[in-house]
Amino acid sequence: CDFFPRVQVLLLREHPRSLISRPSIWKNSIKCVDEYADALVQYTIDKREVNICVRSKSKKPKRCRPLMELIKNIVYPTLLETSPGTRTVEEALSAYALQKHHGYYTYTAEEVQRAKNNKGIVYLKEFNIREHLGDILIDAPEIDAVMQRIGPIADVVGTRWRDLARHIGIDEAAIVAAEETCPDPVSCCKEVLTNWKRDKGPEATEKALEEALKAIGLRTIAKNVKGDIWPGVIKTVKYMIGLKWKDLAYELGFQKPNIDAIERMDRDPRQNCVDMLTEWREKEG
């Protein structure tokens, strides 16, 4: 399976300045390191599951979130490409089991929710121990919200990423640098948004992102920054349609001059498909 080599290449292409060293592949895993945390993406023994573990270098859990979101935005789509029909389920790993090298033991979303209503205590029946949610969850709502939206927004902004970058205050030198190091518009958008969040910290809010999207005419996307299934729809359609995006464009009511204009913006048919669908949604609402 070429899953880990693909993840490695995408991490290097899309986030060349976010990681402080080259992601390294070892057996059924890949290790990534940024300024504040290190992460391990690993198959289970039966290769039926992929786990993402992130550890803070300074024992500050909030600093794990940017690296976790960066990796999730790479791993999820890659899983869907290499293993069609893959289902993703987010669970919380037991800190106790990891510290004691007992392998991967997890808590479901339902167990976590029940614990929130029970003084934050979860019970690991396999070892008859109790843990506190504070030891297994990252409590960083603002950075979590913004970092979670970077991937989906990049998927639909397409070739408008330069306009978005300028409206959130990214200078021309950084835009040119992203163009030189990233392979496509989606990667460029992820790069500038990730760096914007890192540089601006608490000033890089969902509200600021919404206003920037509105300013460049993407009001429908801006309205759904806090949660929208549309990015997932676009990602699925672009891989299914690919070279036949023009047929879909005609079906949606586009005329040849509109299609030609979209094609001139990028040579990649999949990116053309994204730009066309984004334009269609903005027009139709």
mmCIF file of C-alpha atoms in Angstrom:
data_model
loop_
_atom_site.group_PDB
_atom_site.id
_atom_site.type_symbol
_atom_site.label_atom_id
_atom_site.label_comp_id
_atom_site.label_asym_id
_atom_site.label_seq_id
_atom_site.Cartn_x
_atom_site.Cartn_y
_atom_site.Cartn_z
ATOM 1 C CA CYS A 1 0.000 0.000 0.000
ATOM 2 C CA ASP A 2 1.327 3.457 -0.884
ATOM 3 C CA PHE A 3 -0.667 5.245 1.833
ATOM 4 C CA PHE A 4 2.267 6.473 3.924
ATOM 5 C CA PRO A 5 4.427 7.577 0.956
ATOM 6 C CA ARG A 6 1.432 9.575 -0.301
ATOM 7 C CA VAL A 7 0.947 11.193 3.099
ATOM 8 C CA GLN A 8 4.653 12.021 3.241
ATOM 9 C CA VAL A 9 4.634 13.660 -0.201
ATOM 10 C CA LEU A 10 1.487 15.682 0.550
ATOM 11 C CA LEU A 11 2.871 16.912 3.868
ATOM 12 C CA LEU A 12 6.067 18.045 2.159
ATOM 13 C CA ARG A 13 4.226 19.718 -0.720
ATOM 14 C CA GLU A 14 1.399 21.391 1.144
ATOM 15 C CA HIS A 15 3.121 22.368 4.377
ATOM 16 C CA PRO A 16 6.837 22.786 3.586
ATOM 17 C CA ARG A 17 7.324 25.477 6.235
ATOM 18 C CA SER A 18 5.020 24.119 8.937
ATOM 19 C CA LEU A 19 7.183 21.076 9.735
ATOM 20 C CA ILE A 20 10.711 21.444 11.094
ATOM 21 C CA SER A 21 11.978 18.210 9.540
ATOM 22 C CA ARG A 22 11.080 15.776 6.773
ATOM 23 C CA PRO A 23 8.275 13.379 7.801
ATOM 24 C CA SER A 24 9.889 9.981 8.323
ATOM 25 C CA ILE A 25 8.321 6.634 7.436
ATOM 26 C CA TRP A 26 9.053 3.658 9.693
ATOM 27 C CA LYS A 27 7.347 0.298 9.194
ATOM 28 C CA ASN A 28 3.578 0.925 9.320
ATOM 29 C CA SER A 29 3.790 4.520 10.490
ATOM 30 C CA ILE A 30 4.958 8.030 9.713
ATOM 31 C CA LYS A 31 6.320 10.602 12.166
ATOM 32 C CA CYS A 32 5.912 14.399 11.809
ATOM 33 C CA VAL A 33 7.326 17.218 13.929
ATOM 34 C CA ASP A 34 6.508 20.915 14.132
ATOM 35 C CA GLU A 35 7.761 23.620 16.487
ATOM 36 C CA TYR A 36 5.522 22.649 19.385
ATOM 37 C CA ALA A 37 4.560 18.991 19.010
ATOM 38 C CA ASP A 38 5.361 15.687 17.358
ATOM 39 C CA ALA A 39 2.907 13.253 15.833
ATOM 40 C CA LEU A 40 2.716 9.603 14.879
ATOM 41 C CA VAL A 41 0.311 8.253 12.245
ATOM 42 C CA GLN A 42 0.202 4.484 12.515
ATOM 43 C CA TYR A 43 -1.691 1.442 11.252
ATOM 44 C CA THR A 44 -3.114 -1.006 13.750
ATOM 45 C CA ILE A 45 -1.631 -4.510 13.532
ATOM 46 C CA ASP A 46 -4.457 -5.763 11.310
ATOM 47 C CA LYS A 47 -4.123 -2.633 9.095
ATOM 48 C CA ARG A 48 -7.844 -1.972 9.389
ATOM 49 C CA GLU A 49 -7.462 1.283 11.327
ATOM 50 C CA VAL A 50 -5.213 4.346 11.287
ATOM 51 C CA ASN A 51 -4.448 6.177 14.529
ATOM 52 C CA ILE A 52 -3.117 9.731 14.848
ATOM 53 C CA CYS A 53 -1.274 10.484 18.102
ATOM 54 C CA VAL A 54 0.042 13.980 18.843
ATOM 55 C CA ARG A 55 2.219 14.877 21.835
ATOM 56 C CA SER A 56 3.148 18.360 23.054
ATOM 57 C CA LYS A 57 6.859 18.965 23.589
ATOM 58 C CA SER A 58 6.129 21.413 26.413
ATOM 59 C CA LYS A 59 3.313 19.413 28.055
ATOM 60 C CA LYS A 60 0.798 22.026 26.884
ATOM 61 C CA PRO A 61 -2.026 20.110 25.140
ATOM 62 C CA LYS A 62 -3.375 23.183 23.330
ATOM 63 C CA ARG A 63 -0.215 23.291 21.233
ATOM 64 C CA CYS A 64 -1.036 19.872 19.779
ATOM 65 C CA ARG A 65 -4.083 21.142 17.891
ATOM 66 C CA PRO A 66 -2.423 22.811 14.839
ATOM 67 C CA LEU A 67 -0.368 19.704 14.040
ATOM 68 C CA MET A 68 -3.350 17.414 14.641
ATOM 69 C CA GLU A 69 -5.580 19.384 12.256
ATOM 70 C CA LEU A 70 -2.821 19.656 9.635
ATOM 71 C CA ILE A 71 -2.359 15.867 9.625
ATOM 72 C CA LYS A 72 -6.101 15.120 9.663
ATOM 73 C CA ASN A 73 -6.605 17.315 6.601
ATOM 74 C CA ILE A 74 -4.007 15.193 4.759
ATOM 75 C CA VAL A 75 -4.829 11.730 6.120
ATOM 76 C CA TYR A 76 -8.616 11.721 5.649
ATOM 77 C CA PRO A 77 -8.668 12.470 1.883
ATOM 78 C CA THR A 78 -5.700 10.140 1.299
ATOM 79 C CA LEU A 79 -7.533 7.298 3.030
ATOM 80 C CA LEU A 80 -10.535 7.853 0.785
ATOM 81 C CA GLU A 81 -8.319 7.735 -2.323
ATOM 82 C CA THR A 82 -6.253 4.687 -1.366
ATOM 83 C CA SER A 83 -9.124 2.782 0.269
ATOM 84 C CA PRO A 84 -12.455 3.776 -1.320
ATOM 85 C CA GLY A 85 -15.365 3.378 1.065
ATOM 86 C CA THR A 86 -13.225 4.060 4.122
ATOM 87 C CA ARG A 87 -15.222 5.285 7.101
ATOM 88 C CA THR A 88 -13.641 7.697 9.578
ATOM 89 C CA VAL A 89 -14.573 7.720 13.260
ATOM 90 C CA GLU A 90 -13.006 10.102 15.758
ATOM 91 C CA GLU A 91 -12.298 8.643 19.197
ATOM 92 C CA ALA A 92 -10.184 9.804 22.127
ATOM 93 C CA LEU A 93 -7.097 7.732 22.878
ATOM 94 C CA SER A 94 -6.468 6.664 26.462
ATOM 95 C CA ALA A 95 -3.506 8.578 27.879
ATOM 96 C CA TYR A 96 -2.938 5.832 30.469
ATOM 97 C CA ALA A 97 -2.690 3.070 27.862
ATOM 98 C CA LEU A 98 -0.253 5.090 25.745
ATOM 99 C CA GLN A 99 1.958 6.004 28.711
ATOM 100 C CA LYS A 100 2.100 2.366 29.837
ATOM 101 C CA HIS A 101 2.724 1.145 26.254
ATOM 102 C CA HIS A 102 -0.427 -0.976 26.287
ATOM 103 C CA GLY A 103 -1.340 -0.065 22.730
ATOM 104 C CA TYR A 104 -4.379 1.822 21.498
ATOM 105 C CA TYR A 105 -7.428 1.930 23.736
ATOM 106 C CA THR A 106 -10.045 4.526 22.941
ATOM 107 C CA TYR A 107 -13.172 6.258 24.197
ATOM 108 C CA THR A 108 -16.089 6.777 21.831
ATOM 109 C CA ALA A 109 -17.718 10.160 21.262
ATOM 110 C CA GLU A 110 -20.698 8.957 23.320
ATOM 111 C CA GLU A 111 -18.441 8.025 26.247
ATOM 112 C CA VAL A 112 -16.749 11.415 26.100
ATOM 113 C CA GLN A 113 -20.104 13.199 26.047
ATOM 114 C CA ARG A 114 -21.339 11.217 29.060
ATOM 115 C CA ALA A 115 -18.129 12.064 30.890
ATOM 116 C CA LYS A 116 -18.707 15.775 30.303
ATOM 117 C CA ASN A 117 -21.920 15.376 32.274
ATOM 118 C CA ASN A 118 -20.150 13.356 34.975
ATOM 119 C CA LYS A 119 -17.366 15.608 36.280
ATOM 120 C CA GLY A 120 -15.197 14.799 33.264
ATOM 121 C CA ILE A 121 -14.442 11.216 34.333
ATOM 122 C CA VAL A 122 -14.130 8.327 31.850
ATOM 123 C CA TYR A 123 -13.713 4.664 32.774
ATOM 124 C CA LEU A 124 -11.315 2.318 30.944
ATOM 125 C CA LYS A 125 -12.785 -1.081 31.681
ATOM 126 C CA GLU A 126 -9.875 -3.031 30.161
ATOM 127 C CA PHE A 127 -7.591 -1.842 32.985
ATOM 128 C CA ASN A 128 -10.204 -0.906 35.573
ATOM 129 C CA ILE A 129 -8.956 2.683 35.837
ATOM 130 C CA ARG A 130 -10.474 6.155 35.603
ATOM 131 C CA GLU A 131 -9.137 9.074 33.584
ATOM 132 C CA HIS A 132 -10.068 12.726 33.380
ATOM 133 C CA LEU A 133 -11.040 14.318 30.056
ATOM 134 C CA GLY A 134 -8.436 16.994 30.703
ATOM 135 C CA ASP A 135 -5.742 14.336 30.188
ATOM 136 C CA ILE A 136 -7.058 13.026 26.871
ATOM 137 C CA LEU A 137 -8.729 15.978 25.115
ATOM 138 C CA ILE A 138 -7.388 19.246 23.771
ATOM 139 C CA ASP A 139 -9.409 22.144 25.094
ATOM 140 C CA ALA A 140 -8.688 24.902 22.584
ATOM 141 C CA PRO A 141 -11.978 26.036 21.049
ATOM 142 C CA GLU A 142 -10.827 29.041 19.010
ATOM 143 C CA ILE A 143 -7.729 27.542 17.420
ATOM 144 C CA ASP A 144 -9.643 24.282 16.997
ATOM 145 C CA ALA A 145 -12.444 26.010 15.116
ATOM 146 C CA VAL A 146 -10.181 27.909 12.730
ATOM 147 C CA MET A 147 -7.745 25.075 12.067
ATOM 148 C CA GLN A 148 -10.619 22.676 11.396
ATOM 149 C CA ARG A 149 -11.978 24.960 8.671
ATOM 150 C CA ILE A 150 -8.705 25.483 6.780
ATOM 151 C CA GLY A 151 -8.875 22.236 4.813
ATOM 152 C CA PRO A 152 -12.554 22.481 3.784
ATOM 153 C CA ILE A 153 -12.224 26.183 2.874
ATOM 154 C CA ALA A 154 -9.108 25.545 0.781
ATOM 155 C CA ASP A 155 -10.988 22.828 -1.111
ATOM 156 C CA VAL A 156 -13.655 25.272 -2.311
ATOM 157 C CA VAL A 157 -11.793 28.583 -2.622
ATOM 158 C CA GLY A 158 -9.702 27.206 -5.503
ATOM 159 C CA THR A 159 -7.845 29.749 -7.627
ATOM 160 C CA ARG A 160 -9.310 32.610 -5.544
ATOM 161 C CA TRP A 161 -6.802 31.793 -2.796
ATOM 162 C CA ARG A 162 -4.593 34.767 -3.669
ATOM 163 C CA ASP A 163 -7.503 37.179 -3.183
ATOM 164 C CA LEU A 164 -8.309 35.543 0.155
ATOM 165 C CA ALA A 165 -4.664 35.732 1.241
ATOM 166 C CA ARG A 166 -4.494 39.461 0.499
ATOM 167 C CA HIS A 167 -7.713 40.165 2.404
ATOM 168 C CA ILE A 168 -6.404 38.492 5.569
ATOM 169 C CA GLY A 169 -3.196 40.508 5.373
ATOM 170 C CA ILE A 170 -0.739 38.087 3.757
ATOM 171 C CA ASP A 171 1.982 40.063 1.961
ATOM 172 C CA GLU A 172 2.927 39.508 -1.678
ATOM 173 C CA ALA A 173 6.256 37.902 -0.793
ATOM 174 C CA ALA A 174 4.484 35.162 1.186
ATOM 175 C CA ILE A 175 1.996 34.640 -1.653
ATOM 176 C CA VAL A 176 4.823 34.244 -4.168
ATOM 177 C CA ALA A 177 6.624 31.869 -1.790
ATOM 178 C CA ALA A 178 3.502 29.702 -1.524
ATOM 179 C CA GLU A 179 3.199 29.614 -5.327
ATOM 180 C CA GLU A 180 6.804 28.465 -5.635
ATOM 181 C CA THR A 181 6.642 25.721 -3.007
ATOM 182 C CA CYS A 182 3.084 24.367 -3.310
ATOM 183 C CA PRO A 183 1.907 22.248 -6.264
ATOM 184 C CA ASP A 184 -1.689 23.466 -6.666
ATOM 185 C CA PRO A 185 -4.199 26.131 -5.526
ATOM 186 C CA VAL A 186 -5.619 23.997 -2.709
ATOM 187 C CA SER A 187 -2.136 23.453 -1.249
ATOM 188 C CA CYS A 188 -1.323 27.163 -1.591
ATOM 189 C CA CYS A 189 -4.512 28.118 0.238
ATOM 190 C CA LYS A 190 -3.829 25.662 3.073
ATOM 191 C CA GLU A 191 -0.269 26.953 3.386
ATOM 192 C CA VAL A 192 -1.157 30.657 3.675
ATOM 193 C CA LEU A 193 -4.122 30.034 6.004
ATOM 194 C CA THR A 194 -2.080 27.783 8.287
ATOM 195 C CA ASN A 195 0.726 30.334 8.481
ATOM 196 C CA TRP A 196 -1.810 33.127 9.029
ATOM 197 C CA LYS A 197 -3.256 31.259 12.017
ATOM 198 C CA ARG A 198 0.195 30.583 13.438
ATOM 199 C CA ASP A 199 1.376 34.179 12.995
ATOM 200 C CA LYS A 200 -1.783 35.983 14.149
ATOM 201 C CA GLY A 201 -2.765 33.592 16.931
ATOM 202 C CA PRO A 202 -5.988 34.750 18.657
ATOM 203 C CA GLU A 203 -6.455 37.518 16.047
ATOM 204 C CA ALA A 204 -6.977 34.863 13.354
ATOM 205 C CA THR A 205 -10.632 34.177 14.097
ATOM 206 C CA GLU A 206 -13.545 32.603 12.253
ATOM 207 C CA LYS A 207 -15.055 36.087 12.033
ATOM 208 C CA ALA A 208 -11.962 37.437 10.261
ATOM 209 C CA LEU A 209 -12.102 34.506 7.841
ATOM 210 C CA GLU A 210 -15.801 35.093 7.172
ATOM 211 C CA GLU A 211 -15.235 38.784 6.429
ATOM 212 C CA ALA A 212 -12.363 38.024 4.057
ATOM 213 C CA LEU A 213 -14.457 35.469 2.150
ATOM 214 C CA LYS A 214 -17.315 37.966 1.849
ATOM 215 C CA ALA A 215 -14.894 40.620 0.617
ATOM 216 C CA ILE A 216 -13.807 38.443 -2.315
ATOM 217 C CA GLY A 217 -17.391 37.579 -3.242
ATOM 218 C CA LEU A 218 -17.645 34.112 -1.694
ATOM 219 C CA ARG A 219 -20.579 34.960 0.557
ATOM 220 C CA THR A 220 -22.144 31.500 0.550
ATOM 221 C CA ILE A 221 -18.902 29.915 1.723
ATOM 222 C CA ALA A 222 -18.458 32.675 4.325
ATOM 223 C CA LYS A 223 -21.945 32.024 5.669
ATOM 224 C CA ASN A 224 -21.048 28.378 6.265
ATOM 225 C CA VAL A 225 -17.534 28.750 7.691
ATOM 226 C CA LYS A 226 -18.652 27.193 10.991
ATOM 227 C CA GLY A 227 -19.927 23.990 9.459
ATOM 228 C CA ASP A 228 -20.836 22.931 5.949
ATOM 229 C CA ILE A 229 -20.957 19.627 4.066
ATOM 230 C CA TRP A 230 -20.320 21.402 0.749
ATOM 231 C CA PRO A 231 -16.484 21.011 0.825
ATOM 232 C CA GLY A 232 -16.953 17.266 1.152
ATOM 233 C CA VAL A 233 -19.391 17.256 -1.763
ATOM 234 C CA ILE A 234 -16.960 19.205 -3.948
ATOM 235 C CA LYS A 235 -14.067 16.909 -3.066
ATOM 236 C CA THR A 236 -16.104 13.823 -3.967
ATOM 237 C CA VAL A 237 -17.420 15.285 -7.230
ATOM 238 C CA LYS A 238 -14.039 16.516 -8.446
ATOM 239 C CA TYR A 239 -12.539 13.022 -8.114
ATOM 240 C CA MET A 240 -15.550 11.312 -9.684
ATOM 241 C CA ILE A 241 -16.028 13.777 -12.558
ATOM 242 C CA GLY A 242 -12.441 14.809 -13.303
ATOM 243 C CA LEU A 243 -11.972 15.311 -17.035
ATOM 244 C CA LYS A 244 -15.727 15.433 -17.638
ATOM 245 C CA TRP A 245 -16.246 18.607 -15.596
ATOM 246 C CA LYS A 246 -17.312 20.547 -18.707
ATOM 247 C CA ASP A 247 -20.245 18.185 -19.278
ATOM 248 C CA LEU A 248 -21.395 18.849 -15.726
ATOM 249 C CA ALA A 249 -20.892 22.595 -16.237
ATOM 250 C CA TYR A 250 -23.197 22.605 -19.277
ATOM 251 C CA GLU A 251 -25.791 20.612 -17.316
ATOM 252 C CA LEU A 252 -25.650 23.252 -14.569
ATOM 253 C CA GLY A 253 -26.301 26.040 -17.073
ATOM 254 C CA PHE A 254 -22.822 27.371 -17.799
ATOM 255 C CA GLN A 255 -22.160 28.823 -21.251
ATOM 256 C CA LYS A 256 -18.989 28.235 -23.286
ATOM 257 C CA PRO A 257 -17.449 31.684 -22.490
ATOM 258 C CA ASN A 258 -17.849 30.966 -18.754
ATOM 259 C CA ILE A 259 -16.294 27.529 -19.139
ATOM 260 C CA ASP A 260 -13.389 28.912 -21.173
ATOM 261 C CA ALA A 261 -12.744 31.552 -18.511
ATOM 262 C CA ILE A 262 -12.637 28.887 -15.769
ATOM 263 C CA GLU A 263 -10.287 26.725 -17.844
ATOM 264 C CA ARG A 264 -7.859 29.626 -18.299
ATOM 265 C CA MET A 265 -7.503 29.962 -14.524
ATOM 266 C CA ASP A 266 -5.851 26.556 -14.080
ATOM 267 C CA ARG A 267 -4.719 23.608 -16.220
ATOM 268 C CA ASP A 268 -5.865 20.921 -13.792
ATOM 269 C CA PRO A 269 -9.357 19.588 -14.706
ATOM 270 C CA ARG A 270 -10.086 18.755 -11.074
ATOM 271 C CA GLN A 271 -9.325 22.328 -10.047
ATOM 272 C CA ASN A 272 -11.481 23.568 -12.914
ATOM 273 C CA CYS A 273 -14.288 21.418 -11.498
ATOM 274 C CA VAL A 274 -13.842 22.977 -8.033
ATOM 275 C CA ASP A 275 -13.866 26.531 -9.436
ATOM 276 C CA MET A 276 -16.931 25.799 -11.546
ATOM 277 C CA LEU A 277 -18.889 24.279 -8.639
ATOM 278 C CA THR A 278 -17.923 27.128 -6.305
ATOM 279 C CA GLU A 279 -19.041 29.714 -8.873
ATOM 280 C CA TRP A 280 -22.288 27.809 -9.420
ATOM 281 C CA ARG A 281 -23.079 27.681 -5.707
ATOM 282 C CA GLU A 282 -22.360 31.363 -5.229
ATOM 283 C CA LYS A 283 -24.758 32.130 -8.053
ATOM 284 C CA GLU A 284 -27.501 29.703 -7.044
ATOM 285 C CA GLY A 285 -27.112 29.951 -3.274
#
